[in-house]
mmCIF file of C-alpha atoms in Angstrom:
data_model
loop_
_atom_site.group_PDB
_atom_site.id
_atom_site.type_symbol
_atom_site.label_atom_id
_atom_site.label_comp_id
_atom_site.label_asym_id
_atom_site.label_seq_id
_atom_site.Cartn_x
_atom_site.Cartn_y
_atom_site.Cartn_z
ATOM 1 C CA MET A 1 111.485 19.288 7.680
ATOM 2 C CA PHE A 2 113.029 20.540 4.423
ATOM 3 C CA VAL A 3 111.826 17.687 2.181
ATOM 4 C CA LYS A 4 108.317 17.690 3.639
ATOM 5 C CA LYS A 5 107.883 21.411 3.001
ATOM 6 C CA ILE A 6 109.178 21.263 -0.576
ATOM 7 C CA ILE A 7 106.995 18.286 -1.542
ATOM 8 C CA GLU A 8 103.890 19.774 0.040
ATOM 9 C CA GLU A 9 104.407 22.929 -1.989
ATOM 10 C CA ARG A 10 105.143 21.008 -5.185
ATOM 11 C CA LEU A 11 102.157 18.649 -4.928
ATOM 12 C CA SER A 12 99.800 21.152 -3.279
ATOM 13 C CA THR A 13 98.878 18.648 -0.595
ATOM 14 C CA ALA A 14 99.601 17.917 3.058
ATOM 15 C CA ILE A 15 102.003 15.111 3.926
ATOM 16 C CA GLU A 16 100.617 12.860 6.639
ATOM 17 C CA SER A 17 103.800 10.891 7.372
ATOM 18 C CA ILE A 18 107.370 10.729 6.131
ATOM 19 C CA ALA A 19 110.020 8.080 6.835
ATOM 20 C CA PRO A 20 113.514 7.429 5.448
ATOM 21 C CA LEU A 21 114.198 4.525 3.084
ATOM 22 C CA SER A 22 117.496 3.020 2.005
ATOM 23 C CA GLY A 23 118.804 4.960 -0.981
ATOM 24 C CA GLY A 24 122.367 3.831 -1.477
ATOM 25 C CA ASP A 25 125.334 6.196 -1.741
ATOM 26 C CA ILE A 26 123.830 8.728 -4.143
ATOM 27 C CA ASN A 27 120.327 9.666 -3.021
ATOM 28 C CA GLN A 28 118.345 10.572 0.053
ATOM 29 C CA VAL A 29 115.099 8.573 -0.155
ATOM 30 C CA TYR A 30 111.842 8.908 1.770
ATOM 31 C CA LYS A 31 108.468 7.198 1.821
ATOM 32 C CA ILE A 32 105.569 9.569 2.309
ATOM 33 C CA THR A 33 101.825 9.199 2.727
ATOM 34 C CA CYS A 34 99.474 11.950 1.629
ATOM 35 C CA PRO A 35 95.972 12.294 0.141
ATOM 36 C CA LEU A 36 97.458 11.376 -3.263
ATOM 37 C CA GLY A 37 98.583 7.987 -1.915
ATOM 38 C CA THR A 38 101.904 6.503 -0.830
ATOM 39 C CA LEU A 39 104.890 7.912 -2.691
ATOM 40 C CA VAL A 40 108.686 7.652 -2.798
ATOM 41 C CA ILE A 41 110.775 10.818 -2.843
ATOM 42 C CA LYS A 42 114.406 10.764 -3.994
ATOM 43 C CA TYR A 43 116.692 13.758 -3.960
ATOM 44 C CA ASN A 44 120.341 14.627 -4.423
ATOM 45 C CA SER A 45 122.659 17.409 -5.587
ATOM 46 C CA ARG A 46 121.872 18.875 -8.999
ATOM 47 C CA GLN A 47 125.466 20.128 -9.267
ATOM 48 C CA ARG A 48 127.043 16.714 -8.657
ATOM 49 C CA PHE A 49 124.593 14.744 -10.812
ATOM 50 C CA PRO A 50 123.119 17.062 -13.463
ATOM 51 C CA GLN A 51 119.736 15.934 -14.813
ATOM 52 C CA MET A 52 120.044 12.531 -13.123
ATOM 53 C CA PHE A 53 116.357 12.296 -12.235
ATOM 54 C CA TYR A 54 115.194 13.647 -15.576
ATOM 55 C CA LYS A 55 117.141 10.833 -17.207
ATOM 56 C CA GLU A 56 115.970 8.238 -14.697
ATOM 57 C CA ALA A 57 112.374 9.285 -15.333
ATOM 58 C CA ASN A 58 112.900 8.915 -19.085
ATOM 59 C CA GLY A 59 114.342 5.444 -18.565
ATOM 60 C CA LEU A 60 111.447 4.336 -16.381
ATOM 61 C CA ASN A 61 108.955 5.671 -18.919
ATOM 62 C CA MET A 62 110.716 3.824 -21.746
ATOM 63 C CA LEU A 63 110.369 0.565 -19.830
ATOM 64 C CA ARG A 64 106.700 1.254 -19.083
ATOM 65 C CA GLU A 65 105.979 2.018 -22.738
ATOM 66 C CA VAL A 66 107.164 -1.482 -23.643
ATOM 67 C CA GLY A 67 104.826 -2.948 -21.013
ATOM 68 C CA LEU A 68 107.129 -3.502 -18.027
ATOM 69 C CA ARG A 69 105.979 -2.724 -14.494
ATOM 70 C CA THR A 70 107.882 0.175 -12.980
ATOM 71 C CA PRO A 71 107.015 2.784 -10.380
ATOM 72 C CA ALA A 72 104.979 5.484 -12.113
ATOM 73 C CA VAL A 73 106.782 8.820 -12.393
ATOM 74 C CA ILE A 74 104.705 11.421 -10.546
ATOM 75 C CA ASP A 75 107.061 14.394 -10.904
ATOM 76 C CA HIS A 76 110.689 15.445 -11.188
ATOM 77 C CA PHE A 77 112.019 18.934 -10.627
ATOM 78 C CA GLU A 78 114.883 21.060 -9.329
ATOM 79 C CA TYR A 79 114.820 23.361 -6.321
ATOM 80 C CA LEU A 80 117.811 25.530 -5.399
ATOM 81 C CA ASP A 81 120.823 23.159 -5.189
ATOM 82 C CA ASP A 82 118.787 19.943 -5.165
ATOM 83 C CA GLN A 83 116.850 17.814 -7.620
ATOM 84 C CA PHE A 84 113.854 15.636 -6.785
ATOM 85 C CA LEU A 85 112.099 12.596 -8.203
ATOM 86 C CA ILE A 86 108.634 11.571 -6.983
ATOM 87 C CA LEU A 87 107.553 8.006 -7.722
ATOM 88 C CA GLU A 88 104.684 5.667 -6.995
ATOM 89 C CA PHE A 89 105.365 3.435 -3.983
ATOM 90 C CA ILE A 90 104.906 -0.242 -4.862
ATOM 91 C CA LYS A 91 104.398 -2.779 -2.075
ATOM 92 C CA GLU A 92 106.613 -5.847 -2.139
ATOM 93 C CA GLU A 93 105.903 -9.480 -1.386
ATOM 94 C CA ARG A 94 108.004 -12.630 -1.199
ATOM 95 C CA ALA A 95 109.102 -13.848 -4.632
ATOM 96 C CA GLU A 96 107.788 -17.253 -5.668
ATOM 97 C CA HIS A 97 108.080 -19.372 -8.816
ATOM 98 C CA LYS A 98 105.499 -17.245 -10.662
ATOM 99 C CA PHE A 99 107.589 -14.116 -10.119
ATOM 100 C CA TRP A 100 110.665 -15.533 -11.846
ATOM 101 C CA ILE A 101 108.596 -16.589 -14.846
ATOM 102 C CA GLN A 102 107.037 -13.126 -14.998
ATOM 103 C CA LEU A 103 110.488 -11.519 -14.748
ATOM 104 C CA ALA A 104 111.744 -13.617 -17.660
ATOM 105 C CA LYS A 105 108.706 -12.780 -19.796
ATOM 106 C CA SER A 106 109.047 -9.068 -19.048
ATOM 107 C CA LEU A 107 112.750 -8.984 -19.857
ATOM 108 C CA SER A 108 112.309 -10.919 -23.105
ATOM 109 C CA THR A 109 109.580 -8.430 -24.091
ATOM 110 C CA LEU A 110 111.946 -5.551 -23.392
ATOM 111 C CA HIS A 111 114.734 -7.136 -25.417
ATOM 112 C CA GLN A 112 112.477 -7.626 -28.424
ATOM 113 C CA LYS A 113 112.099 -3.845 -28.664
ATOM 114 C CA SER A 114 114.722 -2.936 -31.259
ATOM 115 C CA HIS A 115 116.225 0.070 -33.020
ATOM 116 C CA THR A 116 118.363 0.845 -36.039
ATOM 117 C CA SER A 117 121.409 1.770 -33.911
ATOM 118 C CA PHE A 118 123.175 0.823 -30.707
ATOM 119 C CA GLY A 119 123.061 3.531 -28.042
ATOM 120 C CA LEU A 120 120.410 6.134 -27.287
ATOM 121 C CA ASP A 121 119.483 9.676 -28.265
ATOM 122 C CA GLN A 122 120.610 10.948 -24.845
ATOM 123 C CA ASN A 123 123.248 10.181 -22.255
ATOM 124 C CA ASN A 124 122.358 8.965 -18.768
ATOM 125 C CA TYR A 125 123.953 7.444 -15.677
ATOM 126 C CA ILE A 126 125.005 4.066 -14.382
ATOM 127 C CA GLY A 127 125.200 4.489 -10.643
ATOM 128 C CA SER A 128 126.848 7.881 -10.157
ATOM 129 C CA LEU A 129 128.919 7.656 -13.360
ATOM 130 C CA ASP A 130 128.068 9.346 -16.644
ATOM 131 C CA GLN A 131 127.042 6.842 -19.310
ATOM 132 C CA HIS A 132 127.558 8.089 -22.865
ATOM 133 C CA ASN A 133 125.243 6.619 -25.475
ATOM 134 C CA ASP A 134 126.309 8.088 -28.822
ATOM 135 C CA GLN A 135 124.519 5.982 -31.417
ATOM 136 C CA MET A 136 126.603 3.617 -33.546
ATOM 137 C CA SER A 137 125.903 1.020 -36.201
ATOM 138 C CA THR A 138 127.777 -1.928 -34.656
ATOM 139 C CA TRP A 139 127.801 -3.348 -31.141
ATOM 140 C CA GLU A 140 131.558 -3.901 -31.247
ATOM 141 C CA GLU A 141 132.253 -0.234 -31.914
ATOM 142 C CA PHE A 142 129.747 0.919 -29.301
ATOM 143 C CA PHE A 143 130.827 -1.481 -26.533
ATOM 144 C CA ILE A 144 134.517 -0.728 -26.967
ATOM 145 C CA SER A 145 134.366 3.045 -27.478
ATOM 146 C CA LYS A 146 131.422 3.960 -25.227
ATOM 147 C CA ARG A 147 131.560 1.347 -22.493
ATOM 148 C CA LEU A 148 135.079 -0.019 -22.017
ATOM 149 C CA GLN A 149 137.540 2.639 -23.179
ATOM 150 C CA PRO A 150 136.200 5.572 -21.091
ATOM 151 C CA LEU A 151 136.325 3.552 -17.875
ATOM 152 C CA VAL A 152 139.675 1.971 -18.645
ATOM 153 C CA LYS A 153 141.067 5.493 -19.094
ATOM 154 C CA LYS A 154 139.423 6.690 -15.888
ATOM 155 C CA ALA A 155 140.763 3.704 -13.931
ATOM 156 C CA PHE A 156 144.268 4.373 -15.299
ATOM 157 C CA ASP A 157 144.071 8.086 -14.545
ATOM 158 C CA ILE A 158 143.202 7.472 -10.878
ATOM 159 C CA GLY A 159 145.923 4.860 -10.463
ATOM 160 C CA LEU A 160 143.847 1.691 -10.471
ATOM 161 C CA MET A 161 145.370 0.323 -13.691
ATOM 162 C CA THR A 162 148.853 0.154 -15.171
ATOM 163 C CA ARG A 163 150.133 0.499 -18.730
ATOM 164 C CA LYS A 164 150.191 -3.305 -18.849
ATOM 165 C CA HIS A 165 146.425 -3.287 -18.333
ATOM 166 C CA LEU A 166 146.032 -0.761 -21.155
ATOM 167 C CA ALA A 167 148.024 -3.003 -23.491
ATOM 168 C CA ASP A 168 145.963 -6.032 -22.470
ATOM 169 C CA PHE A 169 142.740 -4.169 -23.229
ATOM 170 C CA ASP A 170 144.103 -3.129 -26.636
ATOM 171 C CA ASN A 171 144.744 -6.804 -27.401
ATOM 172 C CA PHE A 172 141.240 -7.675 -26.199
ATOM 173 C CA TYR A 173 139.685 -5.048 -28.484
ATOM 174 C CA ARG A 174 141.391 -6.614 -31.482
ATOM 175 C CA MET A 175 139.917 -10.013 -30.605
ATOM 176 C CA TYR A 176 136.435 -8.843 -29.712
ATOM 177 C CA SER A 177 134.707 -9.275 -33.075
ATOM 178 C CA GLY A 178 135.294 -13.028 -32.937
ATOM 179 C CA LEU A 179 134.008 -13.450 -29.389
ATOM 180 C CA VAL A 180 130.422 -12.126 -29.405
ATOM 181 C CA PRO A 181 127.699 -13.056 -31.945
ATOM 182 C CA VAL A 182 126.054 -10.344 -34.014
ATOM 183 C CA GLU A 183 122.529 -9.400 -32.901
ATOM 184 C CA VAL A 184 120.184 -6.513 -33.638
ATOM 185 C CA PRO A 185 120.028 -3.773 -30.973
ATOM 186 C CA SER A 186 117.757 -4.599 -28.028
ATOM 187 C CA LEU A 187 116.376 -2.146 -25.510
ATOM 188 C CA LEU A 188 118.220 -2.901 -22.256
ATOM 189 C CA HIS A 189 117.514 -2.145 -18.627
ATOM 190 C CA GLY A 190 121.246 -1.475 -18.452
ATOM 191 C CA ASP A 191 121.863 -2.044 -14.732
ATOM 192 C CA LEU A 192 120.032 -5.277 -14.012
ATOM 193 C CA TRP A 193 121.568 -6.470 -10.778
ATOM 194 C CA SER A 194 119.395 -8.003 -8.066
ATOM 195 C CA GLY A 195 118.790 -4.702 -6.272
ATOM 196 C CA ASN A 196 117.082 -3.182 -9.305
ATOM 197 C CA LYS A 197 114.193 -5.613 -9.481
ATOM 198 C CA PHE A 198 111.663 -6.737 -6.899
ATOM 199 C CA CYS A 199 108.438 -8.659 -6.504
ATOM 200 C CA GLY A 200 105.297 -6.554 -6.322
ATOM 201 C CA LEU A 201 101.862 -7.679 -5.198
ATOM 202 C CA GLY A 202 100.475 -10.520 -7.277
ATOM 203 C CA GLN A 203 104.033 -11.686 -8.101
ATOM 204 C CA GLN A 204 104.540 -8.803 -10.516
ATOM 205 C CA ALA A 205 108.095 -8.250 -11.733
ATOM 206 C CA VAL A 206 108.968 -4.615 -10.958
ATOM 207 C CA PHE A 207 112.001 -2.851 -12.438
ATOM 208 C CA ILE A 208 113.723 0.206 -10.946
ATOM 209 C CA ASP A 209 116.831 2.385 -11.481
ATOM 210 C CA PRO A 210 117.373 1.707 -15.201
ATOM 211 C CA ALA A 211 120.386 2.823 -17.247
ATOM 212 C CA VAL A 212 118.651 2.259 -20.580
ATOM 213 C CA TYR A 213 120.109 2.113 -24.079
ATOM 214 C CA TYR A 214 119.923 -0.151 -27.112
ATOM 215 C CA GLY A 215 122.622 -2.794 -26.856
ATOM 216 C CA HIS A 216 123.429 -6.490 -27.006
ATOM 217 C CA ARG A 217 120.819 -8.274 -24.881
ATOM 218 C CA GLU A 218 123.399 -10.651 -23.404
ATOM 219 C CA VAL A 219 124.660 -7.647 -21.412
ATOM 220 C CA ASP A 220 121.492 -7.608 -19.295
ATOM 221 C CA ILE A 221 121.595 -11.400 -18.964
ATOM 222 C CA ALA A 222 125.231 -11.298 -17.874
ATOM 223 C CA MET A 223 124.595 -8.696 -15.191
ATOM 224 C CA THR A 224 121.941 -10.913 -13.597
ATOM 225 C CA ARG A 225 124.770 -13.375 -12.958
ATOM 226 C CA MET A 226 127.206 -10.845 -11.511
ATOM 227 C CA PHE A 227 125.806 -11.064 -7.980
ATOM 228 C CA ASP A 228 123.456 -13.498 -6.270
ATOM 229 C CA GLY A 229 119.736 -12.795 -6.349
ATOM 230 C CA PHE A 230 118.228 -14.464 -9.435
ATOM 231 C CA ASP A 231 116.656 -17.919 -9.287
ATOM 232 C CA PRO A 232 117.947 -20.267 -12.046
ATOM 233 C CA VAL A 233 114.382 -20.742 -13.299
ATOM 234 C CA PHE A 234 114.493 -17.123 -14.498
ATOM 235 C CA LEU A 235 117.220 -17.786 -17.082
ATOM 236 C CA ASP A 236 115.682 -21.094 -18.106
ATOM 237 C CA HIS A 237 112.384 -19.406 -18.848
ATOM 238 C CA TYR A 238 114.004 -16.413 -20.568
ATOM 239 C CA HIS A 239 115.795 -18.820 -22.900
ATOM 240 C CA ASN A 240 112.467 -20.483 -23.682
ATOM 241 C CA CYS A 241 110.855 -17.099 -24.431
ATOM 242 C CA PHE A 242 113.693 -15.616 -26.487
ATOM 243 C CA PRO A 243 116.449 -18.193 -27.116
ATOM 244 C CA LEU A 244 120.009 -17.054 -26.601
ATOM 245 C CA GLU A 245 122.818 -17.838 -29.017
ATOM 246 C CA LYS A 246 124.875 -20.920 -28.245
ATOM 247 C CA GLY A 247 127.727 -20.256 -25.820
ATOM 248 C CA TRP A 248 126.072 -17.361 -23.994
ATOM 249 C CA GLN A 249 127.215 -18.716 -20.621
ATOM 250 C CA GLU A 250 130.871 -18.535 -21.673
ATOM 251 C CA ARG A 251 130.416 -14.908 -22.774
ATOM 252 C CA ILE A 252 129.151 -13.685 -19.396
ATOM 253 C CA PRO A 253 132.623 -12.546 -18.185
ATOM 254 C CA ILE A 254 133.132 -10.606 -21.430
ATOM 255 C CA HIS A 255 129.920 -8.618 -21.036
ATOM 256 C CA ASN A 256 130.536 -8.090 -17.331
ATOM 257 C CA LEU A 257 133.786 -6.264 -18.032
ATOM 258 C CA TYR A 258 131.669 -3.111 -18.153
ATOM 259 C CA PRO A 259 129.957 -3.380 -14.745
ATOM 260 C CA ASN A 260 133.207 -4.611 -13.236
ATOM 261 C CA LEU A 261 134.943 -1.495 -14.559
ATOM 262 C CA VAL A 262 132.126 0.615 -13.114
ATOM 263 C CA HIS A 263 132.637 -1.028 -9.723
ATOM 264 C CA LEU A 264 136.412 -0.701 -10.001
ATOM 265 C CA VAL A 265 136.161 3.055 -10.530
ATOM 266 C CA LEU A 266 133.530 3.532 -7.820
ATOM 267 C CA PHE A 267 134.690 1.088 -5.146
ATOM 268 C CA GLY A 268 138.357 0.296 -5.726
ATOM 269 C CA ASN A 269 140.732 -2.461 -6.713
ATOM 270 C CA SER A 270 138.876 -5.434 -5.225
ATOM 271 C CA TYR A 271 137.248 -5.693 -8.685
ATOM 272 C CA LEU A 272 140.535 -5.644 -10.594
ATOM 273 C CA SER A 273 141.364 -9.357 -10.350
ATOM 274 C CA GLY A 274 138.140 -10.343 -12.144
ATOM 275 C CA ILE A 275 138.956 -7.941 -14.968
ATOM 276 C CA GLU A 276 142.502 -9.278 -15.196
ATOM 277 C CA HIS A 277 141.208 -12.842 -15.406
ATOM 278 C CA VAL A 278 139.109 -12.012 -18.480
ATOM 279 C CA LEU A 279 141.980 -10.162 -20.137
ATOM 280 C CA GLN A 280 144.349 -13.070 -19.544
ATOM 281 C CA ARG A 281 141.852 -15.452 -21.082
ATOM 282 C CA TYR A 282 141.034 -13.451 -24.181
ATOM 283 C CA SER A 283 144.046 -11.292 -24.954
#
């Protein structure tokens, strides 16, 4: 098997077993056992997604440096037309009350890591889309120019938005400064939906597939509410650890304009009505 041969050569070890795992639409993913332990192998096209795993590895390492539990990065490399990421395999267990408290503590620790600017010193990905992180001094400027405007343009260019939508977004941009409180930059996971966290042994909160940058911490909080999968005790405990500004619940749809635009571009117009609802409310 192609993957087995490449990994054996790269790690200089014999693979004892290999089995496919769910990897979504972007990656092929396998679980392997070998004398080094149990590992996860991800691979995809280096032409379609340049440096994706290099950037994912950097994001995971940034989270680990703050103290969060993530799969350890064993290796990442390119071979012919493919790129590979080798990670520690972490066993899961059923999430209980302790897990949600641990998740809240971990996320509040992450968000207390700050920086002088919003953004990051490198670009990365959110899903299969490029995420540009040019550093800026204000959240308003960064969120509008590096998060909303590129995807609004892309959605318009592929026929998912009309000129009326463009005008509505322009009105929203003019209102934005009065809608979201000023905070210092926080290090964000960046793609914190339910599929990018899980419960490890001992009720450890484990984070995967980050799209890191320094941003407004309510963005991570808002994404946890975009789909089901987070127990309410998580947000209660986060608020106790690192209190949110008054009115954060009402700002969730504003912050989730970005992931909704991501989903609109990737998956089509079923996400458009939610975007329109926010624009009608605030523009």
